[in-house]
Short mmCIF file of C-alpha atoms in Angstrom, two decimals:
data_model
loop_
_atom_site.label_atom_id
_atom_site.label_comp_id
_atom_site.label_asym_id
_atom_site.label_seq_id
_atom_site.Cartn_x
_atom_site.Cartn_y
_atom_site.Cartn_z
CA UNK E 1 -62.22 22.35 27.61
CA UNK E 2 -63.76 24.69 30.33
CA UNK E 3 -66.84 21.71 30.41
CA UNK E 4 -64.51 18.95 31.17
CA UNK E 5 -62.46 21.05 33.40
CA UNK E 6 -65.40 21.61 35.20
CA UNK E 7 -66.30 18.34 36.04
CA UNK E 8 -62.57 17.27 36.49
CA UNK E 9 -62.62 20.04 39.42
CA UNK E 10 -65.96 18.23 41.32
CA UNK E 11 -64.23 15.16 41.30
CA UNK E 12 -61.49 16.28 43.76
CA UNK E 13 -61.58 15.22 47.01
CA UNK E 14 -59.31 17.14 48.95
CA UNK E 15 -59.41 14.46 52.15
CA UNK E 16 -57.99 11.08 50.36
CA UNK E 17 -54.05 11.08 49.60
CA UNK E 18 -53.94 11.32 45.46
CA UNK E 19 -50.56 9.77 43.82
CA UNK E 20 -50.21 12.47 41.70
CA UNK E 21 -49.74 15.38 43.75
CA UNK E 22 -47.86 13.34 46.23
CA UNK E 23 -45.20 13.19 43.07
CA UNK E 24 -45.54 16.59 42.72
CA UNK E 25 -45.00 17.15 46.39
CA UNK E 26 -41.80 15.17 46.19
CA UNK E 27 -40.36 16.97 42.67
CA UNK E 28 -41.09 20.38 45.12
CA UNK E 29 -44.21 20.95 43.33
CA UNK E 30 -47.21 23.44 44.57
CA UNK E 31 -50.20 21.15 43.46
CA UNK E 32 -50.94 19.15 46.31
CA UNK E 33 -53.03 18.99 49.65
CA UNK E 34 -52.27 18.51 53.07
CA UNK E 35 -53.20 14.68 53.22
CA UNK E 36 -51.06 14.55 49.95
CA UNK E 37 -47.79 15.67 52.15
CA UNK E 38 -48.87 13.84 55.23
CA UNK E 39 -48.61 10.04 52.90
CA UNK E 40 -45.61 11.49 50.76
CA UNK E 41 -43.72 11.69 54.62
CA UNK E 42 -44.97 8.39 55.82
CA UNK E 43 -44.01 6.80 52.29
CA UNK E 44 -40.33 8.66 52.63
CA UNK E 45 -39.79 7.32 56.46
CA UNK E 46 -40.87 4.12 54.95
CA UNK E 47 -38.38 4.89 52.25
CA UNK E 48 -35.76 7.31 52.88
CA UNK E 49 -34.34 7.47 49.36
CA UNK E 50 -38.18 8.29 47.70
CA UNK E 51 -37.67 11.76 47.03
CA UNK E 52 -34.26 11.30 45.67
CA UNK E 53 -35.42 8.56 43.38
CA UNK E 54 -38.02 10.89 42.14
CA UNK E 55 -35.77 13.72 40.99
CA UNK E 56 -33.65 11.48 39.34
CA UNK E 57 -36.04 10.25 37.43
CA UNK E 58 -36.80 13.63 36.33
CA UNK E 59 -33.70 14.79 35.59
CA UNK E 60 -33.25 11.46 33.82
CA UNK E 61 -36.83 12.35 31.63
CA UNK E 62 -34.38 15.75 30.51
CA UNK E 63 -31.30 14.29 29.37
CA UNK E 64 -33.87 11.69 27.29
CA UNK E 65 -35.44 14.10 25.78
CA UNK E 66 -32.39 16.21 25.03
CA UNK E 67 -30.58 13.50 23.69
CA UNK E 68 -33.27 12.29 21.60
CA UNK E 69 -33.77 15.51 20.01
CA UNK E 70 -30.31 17.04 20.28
CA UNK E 71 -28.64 13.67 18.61
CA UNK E 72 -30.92 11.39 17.68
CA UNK E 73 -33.28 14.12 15.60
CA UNK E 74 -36.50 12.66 17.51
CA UNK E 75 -39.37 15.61 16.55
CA UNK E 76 -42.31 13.85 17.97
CA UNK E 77 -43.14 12.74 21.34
CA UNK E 78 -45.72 11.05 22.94
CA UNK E 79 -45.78 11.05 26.89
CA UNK E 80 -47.88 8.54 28.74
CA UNK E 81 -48.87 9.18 32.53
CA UNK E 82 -48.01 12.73 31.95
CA UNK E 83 -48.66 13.61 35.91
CA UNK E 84 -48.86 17.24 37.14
CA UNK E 85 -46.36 19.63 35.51
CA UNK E 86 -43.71 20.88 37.45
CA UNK E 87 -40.03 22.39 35.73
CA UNK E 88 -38.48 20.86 32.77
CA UNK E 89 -41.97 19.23 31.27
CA UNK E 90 -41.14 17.34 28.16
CA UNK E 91 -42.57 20.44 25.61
CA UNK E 92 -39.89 22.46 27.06
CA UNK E 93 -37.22 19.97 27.11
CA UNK E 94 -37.91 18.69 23.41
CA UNK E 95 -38.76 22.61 22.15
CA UNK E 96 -35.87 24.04 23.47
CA UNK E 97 -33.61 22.19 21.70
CA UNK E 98 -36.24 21.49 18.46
CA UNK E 99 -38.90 24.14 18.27
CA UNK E 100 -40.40 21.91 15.98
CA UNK E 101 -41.05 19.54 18.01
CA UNK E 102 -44.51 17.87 18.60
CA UNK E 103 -45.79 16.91 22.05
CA UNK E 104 -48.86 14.50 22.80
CA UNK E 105 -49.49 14.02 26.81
CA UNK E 106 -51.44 11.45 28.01
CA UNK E 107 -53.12 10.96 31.22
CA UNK E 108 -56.35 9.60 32.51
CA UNK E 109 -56.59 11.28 35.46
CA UNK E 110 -59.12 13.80 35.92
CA UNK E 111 -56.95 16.15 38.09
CA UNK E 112 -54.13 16.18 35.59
CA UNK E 113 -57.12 17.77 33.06
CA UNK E 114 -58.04 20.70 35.44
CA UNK E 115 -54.10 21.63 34.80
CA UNK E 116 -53.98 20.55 30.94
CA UNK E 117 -53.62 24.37 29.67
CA UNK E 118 -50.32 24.29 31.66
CA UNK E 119 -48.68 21.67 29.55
CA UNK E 120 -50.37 23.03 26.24
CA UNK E 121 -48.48 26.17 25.85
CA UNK E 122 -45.89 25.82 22.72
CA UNK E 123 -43.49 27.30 20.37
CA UNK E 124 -45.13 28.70 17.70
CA UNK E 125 -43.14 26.10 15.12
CA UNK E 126 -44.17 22.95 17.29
CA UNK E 127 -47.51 21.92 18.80
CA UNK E 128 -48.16 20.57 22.10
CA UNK E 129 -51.67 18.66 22.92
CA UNK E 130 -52.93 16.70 25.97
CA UNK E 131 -55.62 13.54 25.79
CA UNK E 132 -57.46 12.01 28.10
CA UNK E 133 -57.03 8.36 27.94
CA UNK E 134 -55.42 4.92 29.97
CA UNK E 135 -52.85 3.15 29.58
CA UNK E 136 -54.77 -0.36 30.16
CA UNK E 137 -56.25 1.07 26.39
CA UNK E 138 -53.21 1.75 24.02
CA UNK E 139 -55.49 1.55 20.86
CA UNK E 140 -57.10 4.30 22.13
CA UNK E 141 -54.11 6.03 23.10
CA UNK E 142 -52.67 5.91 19.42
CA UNK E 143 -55.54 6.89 17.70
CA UNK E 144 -55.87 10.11 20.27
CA UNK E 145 -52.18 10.61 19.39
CA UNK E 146 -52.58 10.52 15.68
CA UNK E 147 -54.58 13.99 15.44
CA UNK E 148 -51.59 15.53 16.44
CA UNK E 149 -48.54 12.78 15.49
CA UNK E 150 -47.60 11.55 12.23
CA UNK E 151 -47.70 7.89 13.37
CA UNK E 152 -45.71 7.02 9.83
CA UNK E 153 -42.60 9.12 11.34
CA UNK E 154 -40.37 8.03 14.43
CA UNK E 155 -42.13 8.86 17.89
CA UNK E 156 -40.41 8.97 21.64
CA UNK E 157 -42.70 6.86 23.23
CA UNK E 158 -42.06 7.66 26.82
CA UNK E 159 -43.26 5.80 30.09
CA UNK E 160 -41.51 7.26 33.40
CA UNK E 161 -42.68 5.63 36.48
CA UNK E 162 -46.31 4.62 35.21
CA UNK E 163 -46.38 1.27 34.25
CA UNK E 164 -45.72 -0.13 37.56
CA UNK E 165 -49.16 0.38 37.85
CA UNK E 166 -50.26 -2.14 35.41
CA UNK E 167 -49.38 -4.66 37.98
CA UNK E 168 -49.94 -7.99 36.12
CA UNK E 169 -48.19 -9.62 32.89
CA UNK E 170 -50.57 -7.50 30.57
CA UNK E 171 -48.11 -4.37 31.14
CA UNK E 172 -46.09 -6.60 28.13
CA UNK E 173 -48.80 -6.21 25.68
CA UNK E 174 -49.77 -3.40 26.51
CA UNK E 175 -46.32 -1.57 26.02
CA UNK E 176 -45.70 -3.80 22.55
CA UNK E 177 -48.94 -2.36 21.33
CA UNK E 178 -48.24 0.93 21.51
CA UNK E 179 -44.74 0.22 19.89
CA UNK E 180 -46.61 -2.11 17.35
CA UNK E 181 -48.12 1.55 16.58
CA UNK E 182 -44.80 3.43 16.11
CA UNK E 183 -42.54 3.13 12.95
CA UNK E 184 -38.51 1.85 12.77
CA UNK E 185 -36.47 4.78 13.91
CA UNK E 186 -38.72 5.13 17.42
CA UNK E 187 -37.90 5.02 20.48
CA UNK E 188 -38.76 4.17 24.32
CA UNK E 189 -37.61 5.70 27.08
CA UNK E 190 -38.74 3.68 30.32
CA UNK E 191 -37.86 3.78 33.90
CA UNK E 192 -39.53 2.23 36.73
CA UNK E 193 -38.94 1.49 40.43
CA UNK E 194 -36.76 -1.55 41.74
CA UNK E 195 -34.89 -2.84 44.26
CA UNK E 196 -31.69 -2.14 43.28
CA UNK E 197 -30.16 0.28 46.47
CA UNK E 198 -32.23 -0.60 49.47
CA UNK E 199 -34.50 -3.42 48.64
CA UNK E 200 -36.16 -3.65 51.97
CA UNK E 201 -37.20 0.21 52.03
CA UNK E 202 -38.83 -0.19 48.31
CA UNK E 203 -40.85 -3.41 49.24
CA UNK E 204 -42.02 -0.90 52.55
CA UNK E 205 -42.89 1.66 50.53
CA UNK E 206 -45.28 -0.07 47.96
CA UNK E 207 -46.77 -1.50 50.83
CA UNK E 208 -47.34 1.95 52.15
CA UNK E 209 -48.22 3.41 48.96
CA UNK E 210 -51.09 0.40 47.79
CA UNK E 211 -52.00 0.97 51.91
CA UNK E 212 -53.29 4.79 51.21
CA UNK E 213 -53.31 5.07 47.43
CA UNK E 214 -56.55 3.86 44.80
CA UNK E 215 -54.28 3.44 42.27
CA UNK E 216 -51.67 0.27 43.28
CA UNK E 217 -48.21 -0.08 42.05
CA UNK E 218 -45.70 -3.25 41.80
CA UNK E 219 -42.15 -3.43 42.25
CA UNK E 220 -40.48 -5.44 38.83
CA UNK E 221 -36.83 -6.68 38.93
CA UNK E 222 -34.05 -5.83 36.59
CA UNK E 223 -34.16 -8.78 34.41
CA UNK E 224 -38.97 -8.01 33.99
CA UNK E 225 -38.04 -4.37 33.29
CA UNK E 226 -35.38 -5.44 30.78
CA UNK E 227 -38.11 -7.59 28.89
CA UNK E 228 -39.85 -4.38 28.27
CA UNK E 229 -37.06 -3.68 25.62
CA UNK E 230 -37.43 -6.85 23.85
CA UNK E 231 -36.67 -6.84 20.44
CA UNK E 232 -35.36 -3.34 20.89
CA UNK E 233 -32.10 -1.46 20.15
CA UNK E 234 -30.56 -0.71 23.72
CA UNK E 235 -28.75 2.56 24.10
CA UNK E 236 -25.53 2.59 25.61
CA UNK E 237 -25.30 2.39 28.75
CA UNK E 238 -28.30 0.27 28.79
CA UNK E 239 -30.47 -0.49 31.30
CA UNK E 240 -29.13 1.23 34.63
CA UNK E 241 -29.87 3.30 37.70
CA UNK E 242 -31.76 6.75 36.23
CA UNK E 243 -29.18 8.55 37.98
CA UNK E 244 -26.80 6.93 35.87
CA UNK E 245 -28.07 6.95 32.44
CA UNK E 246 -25.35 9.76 30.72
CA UNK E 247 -24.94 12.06 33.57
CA UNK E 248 -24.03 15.15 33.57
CA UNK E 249 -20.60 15.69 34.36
CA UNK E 250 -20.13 15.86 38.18
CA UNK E 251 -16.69 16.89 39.71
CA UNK E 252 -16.94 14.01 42.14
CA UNK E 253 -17.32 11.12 40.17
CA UNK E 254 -20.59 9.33 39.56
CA UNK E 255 -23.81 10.09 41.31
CA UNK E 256 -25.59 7.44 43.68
CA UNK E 257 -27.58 5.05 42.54
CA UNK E 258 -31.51 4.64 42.88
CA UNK E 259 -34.29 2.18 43.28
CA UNK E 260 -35.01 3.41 39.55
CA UNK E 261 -33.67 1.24 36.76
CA UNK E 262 -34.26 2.72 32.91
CA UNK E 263 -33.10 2.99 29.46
CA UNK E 264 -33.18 4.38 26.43
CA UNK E 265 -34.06 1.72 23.44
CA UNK E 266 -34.49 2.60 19.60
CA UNK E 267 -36.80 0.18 17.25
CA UNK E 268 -34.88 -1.34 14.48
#
């Protein structure tokens, strides 16, 4: 680990922006760089309602997780485009309500490894593990996860926010193989950006973002992100605004909606 931490650490370049960290600027993070808050301000004046969306998605990622665990007796989890860990990771989420629970992160970016042994702490009844790997290679991706999953049991399979950047049709196969991999009784949990609030502002900022970032992103609408749950169980309330996926109760009524659109779907 200290090897490939290492190496991870001489591949930083502190001068170019680095979509990670500018996430973790916007969740009120600590693991970012000056350029990294310069582009996250220039992407929020593009779009005002960035840093809102990106809580929500967060807070969204907790009530999954609790839910699956609390209610739907979920014990394994397998995160994909993990990012840098802020409050709330998914270990702590899913092993506060199930110490049991077993965690697999996934990430193929080098500066989420220099911060791995952040996300691999655990209960002592669960296990929590990080692996290197892409999304553009779910093979790989299961067989990583099966050192530490019990692929023949169900598995969260959860994809916040990361396969926007599989900008072309193949983000369809590669989602169904990794639930090809899973057994009945899984499920997905996926959100992803849209124009659902201001569509103008959204279509600004992913021009802003593929502008400054090496790693380009694509705005789907609600009816391409619903074909990600094909042949899926949708929970109730379907797909929807993150914000709006089984809120917590809020003496006001509902919260606002975001450019965010996810769900909760279970594998027959």
């Amino acid at each position: 680990m200290a090897d490939s931490t290492n190496r991870a650490l001489a591949e930083i370049d502190e001068t170019v922006p680095h979509s990670a960290r500018i996430w973790n600027y916007w969740l009120g993070g600590k693991d970012h760089y000056d350029v990294d808050r310069q582009v996250g301000d220039g992407i929020a004046r593009a779009n005002p309602g960035i840093v809102t969306t990106a809580r929500a998605q967060r807070a969204f990622l907790c009530r999954a997780v609790r839910h699956l665990a609390t209610e739907a007796g979920v014990r394994q989890f397998l995160d994909i485009g993990t990012g840098l860990p802020t409050v709330d990771n998914t270990h702590e989420v899913a092993q506060r309500a199930a110490p049991s629970s077993r965690i697999v992160y996934v990430d193929h970016d080098p500066l989420v490894l220099t911060h791995a042994r952040a996300l691999l702490t655990s209960t002592p009844e669960g296990v929590t593990q990080y692996i290197q790997a892409d999304l553009r290679d779910p093979a790989a991706i299961l067989r990583g996860a099966a050192g530490t999953l019990d692929l023949s049991e169900p598995v969260a399979l959860i994809l916040l926010g990361v396969v926007a950047h599989i900008t072309d049709e193949s983000a369809y196969e590669i989602v169904g193989t990794l639930l090809d991999g899973l057994p009945s009784g899984s499920h997905l949990v996926f959100s992803d950006s849209a124009e659902v609030v201001n569509p103008q502002a959204v279509r600004d900022m992913v021009r802003q973002w593929n502008r400054t970032s090496d790693n380009p992103r694509v705005n789907r609408t609600r009816e391409q992100i619903a074909g990600f749950f094909d042949g899926l169980e949708l929970l109730e309330p379907g797909l929807v605004s993150v914000s709006r996926w089984r809120p917590e109760a809020l003496p006001f009524g509902e919260p606002d909606e975001v450019d965010n659109l996810g769900g909760i779907a279970r594998k027959p």
